[in-house]
PDB file of C-alpha atoms in Angstrom:
ATOM      1  CA  MET A  13      18.878 -25.529  21.278  1.00  0.00           C
ATOM      2  CA  PRO A  14      17.732 -26.897  17.899  1.00  0.00           C
ATOM      3  CA  THR A  15      20.355 -26.779  15.187  1.00  0.00           C
ATOM      4  CA  LYS A  16      17.768 -25.465  12.734  1.00  0.00           C
ATOM      5  CA  ILE A  17      16.734 -21.937  13.710  1.00  0.00           C
ATOM      6  CA  VAL A  18      13.676 -20.332  12.122  1.00  0.00           C
ATOM      7  CA  ASP A  19      13.465 -16.554  12.290  1.00  0.00           C
ATOM      8  CA  GLN A  20      10.342 -14.820  13.570  1.00  0.00           C
ATOM      9  CA  ILE A  21       7.523 -12.394  13.168  1.00  0.00           C
ATOM     10  CA  LEU A  22       6.911 -11.016  16.678  1.00  0.00           C
ATOM     11  CA  LEU A  23       3.498  -9.523  17.514  1.00  0.00           C
ATOM     12  CA  VAL A  24       3.488  -7.381  20.679  1.00  0.00           C
ATOM     13  CA  GLY A  25       0.263  -5.897  21.979  1.00  0.00           C
ATOM     14  CA  ASP A  26      -2.786  -6.236  24.199  1.00  0.00           C
ATOM     15  CA  SER A  27      -5.913  -8.403  23.999  1.00  0.00           C
ATOM     16  CA  ILE A  28      -6.551  -7.410  20.387  1.00  0.00           C
ATOM     17  CA  THR A  29      -3.218  -9.010  19.494  1.00  0.00           C
ATOM     18  CA  GLN A  30      -3.763 -11.927  21.865  1.00  0.00           C
ATOM     19  CA  GLY A  31      -7.115 -12.596  20.193  1.00  0.00           C
ATOM     20  CA  ALA A  32      -5.472 -12.704  16.781  1.00  0.00           C
ATOM     21  CA  TRP A  33      -5.087 -16.477  17.180  1.00  0.00           C
ATOM     22  CA  GLU A  34      -8.867 -16.811  16.948  1.00  0.00           C
ATOM     23  CA  GLU A  35     -10.437 -18.119  13.755  1.00  0.00           C
ATOM     24  CA  GLY A  36      -9.783 -15.577  11.039  1.00  0.00           C
ATOM     25  CA  GLY A  37      -7.419 -13.586  13.260  1.00  0.00           C
ATOM     26  CA  PHE A  38      -4.460 -11.934  11.597  1.00  0.00           C
ATOM     27  CA  ALA A  39      -1.895 -13.971  13.572  1.00  0.00           C
ATOM     28  CA  GLN A  40      -3.529 -17.209  12.478  1.00  0.00           C
ATOM     29  CA  ARG A  41      -3.519 -16.122   8.847  1.00  0.00           C
ATOM     30  CA  LEU A  42       0.088 -14.923   9.053  1.00  0.00           C
ATOM     31  CA  ALA A  43       1.143 -18.286  10.468  1.00  0.00           C
ATOM     32  CA  HIS A  44      -0.515 -19.986   7.506  1.00  0.00           C
ATOM     33  CA  VAL A  45       1.100 -17.934   4.722  1.00  0.00           C
ATOM     34  CA  TYR A  46       4.512 -17.861   6.458  1.00  0.00           C
ATOM     35  CA  ALA A  47       4.554 -21.588   7.239  1.00  0.00           C
ATOM     36  CA  ARG A  48       8.106 -22.957   6.848  1.00  0.00           C
ATOM     37  CA  LYS A  49       9.356 -19.410   6.238  1.00  0.00           C
ATOM     38  CA  LEU A  50       8.988 -17.410   9.470  1.00  0.00           C
ATOM     39  CA  ASP A  51       7.528 -18.452  12.823  1.00  0.00           C
ATOM     40  CA  VAL A  52       4.764 -16.178  14.112  1.00  0.00           C
ATOM     41  CA  ILE A  53       5.131 -15.438  17.828  1.00  0.00           C
ATOM     42  CA  ASN A  54       2.125 -13.818  19.511  1.00  0.00           C
ATOM     43  CA  ARG A  55       2.895 -11.850  22.651  1.00  0.00           C
ATOM     44  CA  GLY A  56      -0.429 -10.100  23.003  1.00  0.00           C
ATOM     45  CA  LEU A  57      -1.388  -9.669  26.664  1.00  0.00           C
ATOM     46  CA  SER A  58      -5.013  -9.027  27.525  1.00  0.00           C
ATOM     47  CA  GLY A  59      -5.603  -5.860  29.523  1.00  0.00           C
ATOM     48  CA  TYR A  60      -2.055  -4.542  29.248  1.00  0.00           C
ATOM     49  CA  ASN A  61      -1.235  -0.932  28.509  1.00  0.00           C
ATOM     50  CA  SER A  62       2.077   0.206  27.016  1.00  0.00           C
ATOM     51  CA  GLU A  63       3.643   0.743  30.452  1.00  0.00           C
ATOM     52  CA  TRP A  64       2.956  -2.827  31.542  1.00  0.00           C
ATOM     53  CA  ALA A  65       4.029  -4.147  28.163  1.00  0.00           C
ATOM     54  CA  MET A  66       7.495  -2.596  28.461  1.00  0.00           C
ATOM     55  CA  PRO A  67       9.031  -5.174  30.857  1.00  0.00           C
ATOM     56  CA  VAL A  68       7.404  -7.913  28.780  1.00  0.00           C
ATOM     57  CA  PHE A  69       9.006  -6.513  25.644  1.00  0.00           C
ATOM     58  CA  GLU A  70      12.368  -6.491  27.406  1.00  0.00           C
ATOM     59  CA  GLN A  71      11.966 -10.208  28.098  1.00  0.00           C
ATOM     60  CA  VAL A  72      10.614 -11.417  24.757  1.00  0.00           C
ATOM     61  CA  PHE A  73      12.784  -9.432  22.341  1.00  0.00           C
ATOM     62  CA  PRO A  74      16.235 -11.020  21.972  1.00  0.00           C
ATOM     63  CA  LYS A  75      19.255  -9.080  23.125  1.00  0.00           C
ATOM     64  CA  LYS A  76      22.071  -8.195  20.772  1.00  0.00           C
ATOM     65  CA  GLY A  77      24.442 -11.100  20.263  1.00  0.00           C
ATOM     66  CA  GLU A  78      22.136 -13.791  21.661  1.00  0.00           C
ATOM     67  CA  VAL A  79      22.183 -17.075  19.794  1.00  0.00           C
ATOM     68  CA  GLY A  80      18.747 -17.952  18.503  1.00  0.00           C
ATOM     69  CA  PRO A  81      16.077 -16.866  16.043  1.00  0.00           C
ATOM     70  CA  LYS A  82      16.106 -13.284  14.799  1.00  0.00           C
ATOM     71  CA  VAL A  83      13.013 -11.096  14.747  1.00  0.00           C
ATOM     72  CA  LYS A  84      12.576 -10.161  11.102  1.00  0.00           C
ATOM     73  CA  LEU A  85       9.300  -8.289  11.582  1.00  0.00           C
ATOM     74  CA  LEU A  86       7.953  -6.656  14.739  1.00  0.00           C
ATOM     75  CA  THR A  87       4.438  -5.266  15.122  1.00  0.00           C
ATOM     76  CA  LEU A  88       3.644  -2.959  18.040  1.00  0.00           C
ATOM     77  CA  TRP A  89      -0.090  -2.658  18.673  1.00  0.00           C
ATOM     78  CA  LEU A  90      -0.736  -0.796  21.907  1.00  0.00           C
ATOM     79  CA  GLY A  91      -2.828   2.173  22.998  1.00  0.00           C
ATOM     80  CA  ALA A  92      -6.383   0.825  23.205  1.00  0.00           C
ATOM     81  CA  ASN A  93      -6.086   0.267  26.962  1.00  0.00           C
ATOM     82  CA  ASP A  94      -3.935   3.327  27.528  1.00  0.00           C
ATOM     83  CA  ALA A  95      -6.928   5.299  26.192  1.00  0.00           C
ATOM     84  CA  CYS A  96      -9.121   4.267  29.128  1.00  0.00           C
ATOM     85  CA  LEU A  97     -10.587   6.964  31.362  1.00  0.00           C
ATOM     86  CA  ASP A  98      -9.973   7.621  35.041  1.00  0.00           C
ATOM     87  CA  PRO A  99     -10.306   5.845  37.418  1.00  0.00           C
ATOM     88  CA  SER A 100      -9.322   2.799  35.319  1.00  0.00           C
ATOM     89  CA  PRO A 101      -5.870   1.497  36.346  1.00  0.00           C
ATOM     90  CA  GLN A 102      -5.231   0.802  32.658  1.00  0.00           C
ATOM     91  CA  ARG A 103      -5.333   4.487  31.772  1.00  0.00           C
ATOM     92  CA  LEU A 104      -2.051   6.007  30.649  1.00  0.00           C
ATOM     93  CA  PRO A 105      -1.697   9.620  29.495  1.00  0.00           C
ATOM     94  CA  LEU A 106      -1.295  10.004  25.763  1.00  0.00           C
ATOM     95  CA  GLU A 107       2.204  11.440  26.058  1.00  0.00           C
ATOM     96  CA  ARG A 108       3.340   8.496  28.189  1.00  0.00           C
ATOM     97  CA  CYS A 109       1.860   5.952  25.777  1.00  0.00           C
ATOM     98  CA  ILE A 110       3.654   7.499  22.815  1.00  0.00           C
ATOM     99  CA  SER A 111       6.864   7.780  24.834  1.00  0.00           C
ATOM    100  CA  ASN A 112       6.703   4.051  25.555  1.00  0.00           C
ATOM    101  CA  LEU A 113       6.164   3.174  21.906  1.00  0.00           C
ATOM    102  CA  ARG A 114       8.999   5.492  20.905  1.00  0.00           C
ATOM    103  CA  LYS A 115      11.258   3.769  23.427  1.00  0.00           C
ATOM    104  CA  MET A 116      10.407   0.292  22.105  1.00  0.00           C
ATOM    105  CA  VAL A 117      11.282   1.377  18.589  1.00  0.00           C
ATOM    106  CA  SER A 118      14.508   2.963  19.815  1.00  0.00           C
ATOM    107  CA  MET A 119      15.459  -0.185  21.711  1.00  0.00           C
ATOM    108  CA  VAL A 120      15.441  -2.070  18.421  1.00  0.00           C
ATOM    109  CA  GLN A 121      16.900   0.624  16.159  1.00  0.00           C
ATOM    110  CA  SER A 122      19.541   2.336  18.302  1.00  0.00           C
ATOM    111  CA  PRO A 123      23.077   0.910  17.879  1.00  0.00           C
ATOM    112  CA  ASP A 124      23.715   1.729  21.543  1.00  0.00           C
ATOM    113  CA  SER A 125      20.821  -0.439  22.728  1.00  0.00           C
ATOM    114  CA  GLU A 126      21.362  -3.920  24.110  1.00  0.00           C
ATOM    115  CA  TYR A 127      18.383  -4.920  21.942  1.00  0.00           C
ATOM    116  CA  TYR A 128      19.801  -3.425  18.727  1.00  0.00           C
ATOM    117  CA  SER A 129      18.616  -5.448  15.760  1.00  0.00           C
ATOM    118  CA  PRO A 130      19.272  -3.785  12.404  1.00  0.00           C
ATOM    119  CA  GLU A 131      17.606  -6.643  10.521  1.00  0.00           C
ATOM    120  CA  THR A 132      14.282  -6.133  12.330  1.00  0.00           C
ATOM    121  CA  ARG A 133      11.582  -4.275  10.418  1.00  0.00           C
ATOM    122  CA  ILE A 134       8.934  -2.527  12.531  1.00  0.00           C
ATOM    123  CA  ILE A 135       5.269  -1.723  11.925  1.00  0.00           C
ATOM    124  CA  LEU A 136       3.186   0.353  14.348  1.00  0.00           C
ATOM    125  CA  ILE A 137      -0.559  -0.314  14.503  1.00  0.00           C
ATOM    126  CA  THR A 138      -3.193   2.167  15.664  1.00  0.00           C
ATOM    127  CA  PRO A 139      -6.005   1.298  18.067  1.00  0.00           C
ATOM    128  CA  PRO A 140      -9.189   0.450  16.157  1.00  0.00           C
ATOM    129  CA  PRO A 141     -12.396   2.477  16.483  1.00  0.00           C
ATOM    130  CA  PHE A 142     -14.448   2.055  19.609  1.00  0.00           C
ATOM    131  CA  SER A 143     -18.209   1.637  19.985  1.00  0.00           C
ATOM    132  CA  GLU A 144     -19.379   3.325  23.154  1.00  0.00           C
ATOM    133  CA  ALA A 145     -22.894   1.871  22.915  1.00  0.00           C
ATOM    134  CA  ALA A 146     -21.747  -1.743  22.555  1.00  0.00           C
ATOM    135  CA  ARG A 147     -19.062  -1.424  25.226  1.00  0.00           C
ATOM    136  CA  LYS A 148     -21.478   0.247  27.642  1.00  0.00           C
ATOM    137  CA  ALA A 149     -23.982  -2.579  27.202  1.00  0.00           C
ATOM    138  CA  ASN A 150     -21.258  -5.205  27.657  1.00  0.00           C
ATOM    139  CA  LEU A 151     -19.979  -3.639  30.887  1.00  0.00           C
ATOM    140  CA  ALA A 152     -23.485  -3.029  32.253  1.00  0.00           C
ATOM    141  CA  ALA A 153     -24.274  -6.733  31.903  1.00  0.00           C
ATOM    142  CA  ARG A 154     -21.405  -7.765  34.182  1.00  0.00           C
ATOM    143  CA  ASP A 155     -21.800  -8.668  37.839  1.00  0.00           C
ATOM    144  CA  PRO A 156     -21.327  -6.164  39.308  1.00  0.00           C
ATOM    145  CA  PRO A 157     -21.960  -3.691  36.489  1.00  0.00           C
ATOM    146  CA  ILE A 158     -19.043  -1.516  35.378  1.00  0.00           C
ATOM    147  CA  ALA A 159     -19.257   2.059  34.146  1.00  0.00           C
ATOM    148  CA  LEU A 160     -18.118   2.917  30.639  1.00  0.00           C
ATOM    149  CA  ASP A 161     -14.316   3.029  30.774  1.00  0.00           C
ATOM    150  CA  ARG A 162     -13.385   4.801  27.512  1.00  0.00           C
ATOM    151  CA  THR A 163     -14.753   6.980  24.733  1.00  0.00           C
ATOM    152  CA  SER A 164     -14.529   6.935  20.976  1.00  0.00           C
ATOM    153  CA  GLU A 165     -13.189  10.482  20.917  1.00  0.00           C
ATOM    154  CA  ASN A 166     -10.320   9.673  23.271  1.00  0.00           C
ATOM    155  CA  THR A 167      -9.422   6.493  21.423  1.00  0.00           C
ATOM    156  CA  ARG A 168      -9.169   8.504  18.204  1.00  0.00           C
ATOM    157  CA  LYS A 169      -6.597  10.785  19.841  1.00  0.00           C
ATOM    158  CA  TYR A 170      -4.363   7.802  20.595  1.00  0.00           C
ATOM    159  CA  ALA A 171      -4.777   6.453  17.061  1.00  0.00           C
ATOM    160  CA  ASP A 172      -3.834   9.816  15.568  1.00  0.00           C
ATOM    161  CA  ALA A 173      -0.815  10.056  17.858  1.00  0.00           C
ATOM    162  CA  VAL A 174       0.477   6.666  16.708  1.00  0.00           C
ATOM    163  CA  ILE A 175       0.230   7.856  13.106  1.00  0.00           C
ATOM    164  CA  GLU A 176       2.242  10.974  13.966  1.00  0.00           C
ATOM    165  CA  LEU A 177       4.825   8.881  15.799  1.00  0.00           C
ATOM    166  CA  GLY A 178       5.298   6.764  12.696  1.00  0.00           C
ATOM    167  CA  LYS A 179       5.963   9.905  10.665  1.00  0.00           C
ATOM    168  CA  GLU A 180       8.419  11.157  13.269  1.00  0.00           C
ATOM    169  CA  LEU A 181      10.374   7.889  13.345  1.00  0.00           C
ATOM    170  CA  ASN A 182       9.936   7.018   9.675  1.00  0.00           C
ATOM    171  CA  VAL A 183       8.285   3.742  10.690  1.00  0.00           C
ATOM    172  CA  PRO A 184       5.299   2.394   8.717  1.00  0.00           C
ATOM    173  CA  VAL A 185       1.950   2.653  10.481  1.00  0.00           C
ATOM    174  CA  LEU A 186      -1.027   0.382   9.995  1.00  0.00           C
ATOM    175  CA  ASP A 187      -3.957   2.751  10.378  1.00  0.00           C
ATOM    176  CA  VAL A 188      -6.707   0.364  11.483  1.00  0.00           C
ATOM    177  CA  TYR A 189      -8.916   3.134  12.787  1.00  0.00           C
ATOM    178  CA  THR A 190      -9.690   5.008   9.559  1.00  0.00           C
ATOM    179  CA  PRO A 191     -10.830   2.205   7.221  1.00  0.00           C
ATOM    180  CA  ILE A 192     -13.145   0.666   9.827  1.00  0.00           C
ATOM    181  CA  TRP A 193     -14.499   4.093  10.793  1.00  0.00           C
ATOM    182  CA  GLU A 194     -15.192   4.967   7.178  1.00  0.00           C
ATOM    183  CA  ALA A 195     -16.671   1.542   6.395  1.00  0.00           C
ATOM    184  CA  THR A 196     -19.180   2.085   9.205  1.00  0.00           C
ATOM    185  CA  ASP A 197     -20.294   5.537   8.032  1.00  0.00           C
ATOM    186  CA  ASN A 198     -18.127   7.287  10.594  1.00  0.00           C
ATOM    187  CA  GLY A 199     -18.859   5.002  13.489  1.00  0.00           C
ATOM    188  CA  ASP A 200     -22.496   3.992  13.049  1.00  0.00           C
ATOM    189  CA  THR A 201     -23.191   1.875  16.125  1.00  0.00           C
ATOM    190  CA  LYS A 202     -24.982  -0.924  14.292  1.00  0.00           C
ATOM    191  CA  LYS A 203     -22.390  -1.158  11.550  1.00  0.00           C
ATOM    192  CA  LEU A 204     -19.509  -1.172  14.040  1.00  0.00           C
ATOM    193  CA  GLU A 205     -20.905  -4.446  15.405  1.00  0.00           C
ATOM    194  CA  THR A 206     -19.690  -6.114  12.216  1.00  0.00           C
ATOM    195  CA  TYR A 207     -16.074  -5.300  13.073  1.00  0.00           C
ATOM    196  CA  LEU A 208     -16.139  -5.108  16.889  1.00  0.00           C
ATOM    197  CA  TYR A 209     -18.115  -7.873  18.544  1.00  0.00           C
ATOM    198  CA  ASP A 210     -18.269  -6.154  21.943  1.00  0.00           C
ATOM    199  CA  GLY A 211     -17.432  -2.593  20.993  1.00  0.00           C
ATOM    200  CA  LEU A 212     -13.709  -3.037  21.708  1.00  0.00           C
ATOM    201  CA  HIS A 213     -12.400  -6.350  20.384  1.00  0.00           C
ATOM    202  CA  LEU A 214     -12.210  -7.255  16.720  1.00  0.00           C
ATOM    203  CA  SER A 215     -14.423  -9.832  15.069  1.00  0.00           C
ATOM    204  CA  LYS A 216     -13.375 -11.852  12.029  1.00  0.00           C
ATOM    205  CA  PRO A 217     -14.229  -9.026   9.569  1.00  0.00           C
ATOM    206  CA  GLY A 218     -12.231  -6.622  11.726  1.00  0.00           C
ATOM    207  CA  TYR A 219      -9.200  -8.883  11.685  1.00  0.00           C
ATOM    208  CA  THR A 220      -9.598  -9.244   7.934  1.00  0.00           C
ATOM    209  CA  VAL A 221      -9.088  -5.498   7.602  1.00  0.00           C
ATOM    210  CA  VAL A 222      -5.936  -5.763   9.738  1.00  0.00           C
ATOM    211  CA  TYR A 223      -4.526  -8.733   7.852  1.00  0.00           C
ATOM    212  CA  ASP A 224      -5.124  -7.213   4.425  1.00  0.00           C
ATOM    213  CA  LEU A 225      -3.538  -3.912   5.452  1.00  0.00           C
ATOM    214  CA  LEU A 226      -0.598  -5.690   7.057  1.00  0.00           C
ATOM    215  CA  ILE A 227       0.183  -7.765   3.975  1.00  0.00           C
ATOM    216  CA  GLN A 228      -0.184  -4.645   1.821  1.00  0.00           C
ATOM    217  CA  THR A 229       2.222  -2.746   4.106  1.00  0.00           C
ATOM    218  CA  ILE A 230       4.772  -5.566   4.019  1.00  0.00           C
ATOM    219  CA  GLU A 231       4.515  -5.732   0.238  1.00  0.00           C
ATOM    220  CA  THR A 232       5.076  -1.988  -0.221  1.00  0.00           C
ATOM    221  CA  LYS A 233       7.434  -1.142   2.659  1.00  0.00           C
ATOM    222  CA  TYR A 234       9.313  -4.390   3.278  1.00  0.00           C
ATOM    223  CA  PRO A 235       8.923  -6.427   0.089  1.00  0.00           C
ATOM    224  CA  GLU A 236      11.869  -8.647   0.993  1.00  0.00           C
ATOM    225  CA  LEU A 237       9.756  -9.997   3.864  1.00  0.00           C
ATOM    226  CA  HIS A 238       6.664 -10.776   1.811  1.00  0.00           C
ATOM    227  CA  TYR A 239       5.900 -14.482   2.062  1.00  0.00           C
ATOM    228  CA  ASP A 240       6.268 -14.916  -1.697  1.00  0.00           C
ATOM    229  CA  ALA A 241       9.803 -13.500  -1.517  1.00  0.00           C
ATOM    230  CA  LEU A 242      11.055 -15.871   1.185  1.00  0.00           C
ATOM    231  CA  PRO A 243      12.509 -19.332   0.621  1.00  0.00           C
ATOM    232  CA  MET A 244      10.834 -22.319   2.226  1.00  0.00           C
ATOM    233  CA  ASP A 245      12.631 -24.116   5.035  1.00  0.00           C
ATOM    234  CA  PHE A 246      13.635 -27.651   4.103  1.00  0.00           C
ATOM    235  CA  PRO A 247      13.124 -29.007   0.604  1.00  0.00           C
ATOM    236  CA  GLY A 248       9.717 -29.928  -0.712  1.00  0.00           C
ATOM    237  CA  TRP A 249       8.994 -33.629  -0.607  1.00  0.00           C
ATOM    238  CA  LYS A 250       9.295 -33.962  -4.375  1.00  0.00           C
ATOM    239  CA  ASP A 251      12.809 -32.512  -4.204  1.00  0.00           C
ATOM    240  CA  LEU A 252      14.063 -35.074  -1.703  1.00  0.00           C
ATOM    241  CA  ASP A 253      16.377 -37.884  -2.644  1.00  0.00           C
ATOM    242  CA  TRP A 254      13.864 -40.588  -1.803  1.00  0.00           C
ATOM    243  CA  GLU A 255      16.578 -43.212  -1.508  1.00  0.00           C
ATOM    244  CA  ASN A 256      18.639 -41.073   0.841  1.00  0.00           C
ATOM    245  CA  PRO A 257      16.309 -38.394   2.298  1.00  0.00           C
ATOM    246  CA  ARG A 258      18.611 -37.447   5.183  1.00  0.00           C
ATOM    247  CA  ALA A 259      21.280 -36.227   2.788  1.00  0.00           C
ATOM    248  CA  SER A 260      18.718 -34.026   1.028  1.00  0.00           C
ATOM    249  CA  ILE A 261      17.448 -32.491   4.253  1.00  0.00           C
ATOM    250  CA  ASN A 262      20.851 -31.906   5.806  1.00  0.00           C
TER     251      ASN A 262
END
């Protein structure tokens, strides 16, 4: 194991988190502003619902007492696939989805948990809006065609439930749904295309909304973790002893 350990921002979610490494994605932008401060670890898994994400979470979140980097900030962004309709295998009842998210939070916050991490700050993120027209066209163009697998109304229920869970647990929630919905005149199909390139997944403007809200939430709820508040790992090059750089770095 390296002797220099850099703590982490851990992003857990589905394809919308996985895609956050794309140009303009919020993971990419976080990695830039937190360079040499916190490592950004993306554990977004395309197609996963909260039930399937649970055993992944158990493997990627460090157990109490393990030697290694600490997770300073954890984002949980699940529910978009849970909100699918029958007969999709991704569908998970709303109550089960929220129960899974509640359990993940408890795993980190409960002193009795083997994953207890009192230094970890948590942010829940709601599913974004959903464009039925764009998604229907995308699925119809596949070979073979696929029927529409979710609705905007159902997705909103999962988003609202995440917000309520945050209130229940006193955990900050990034409400992605509302600002995009309002910016598109309450879900105008054409305007949603700006934020959701296929009706489900975020485009660069969509990720911009997420990134801006995330930085704002960190600044107001966890200011000690804002990138401007964190020291930089290793001295800047101008601060090195140029005649004996090793001594400066060690």
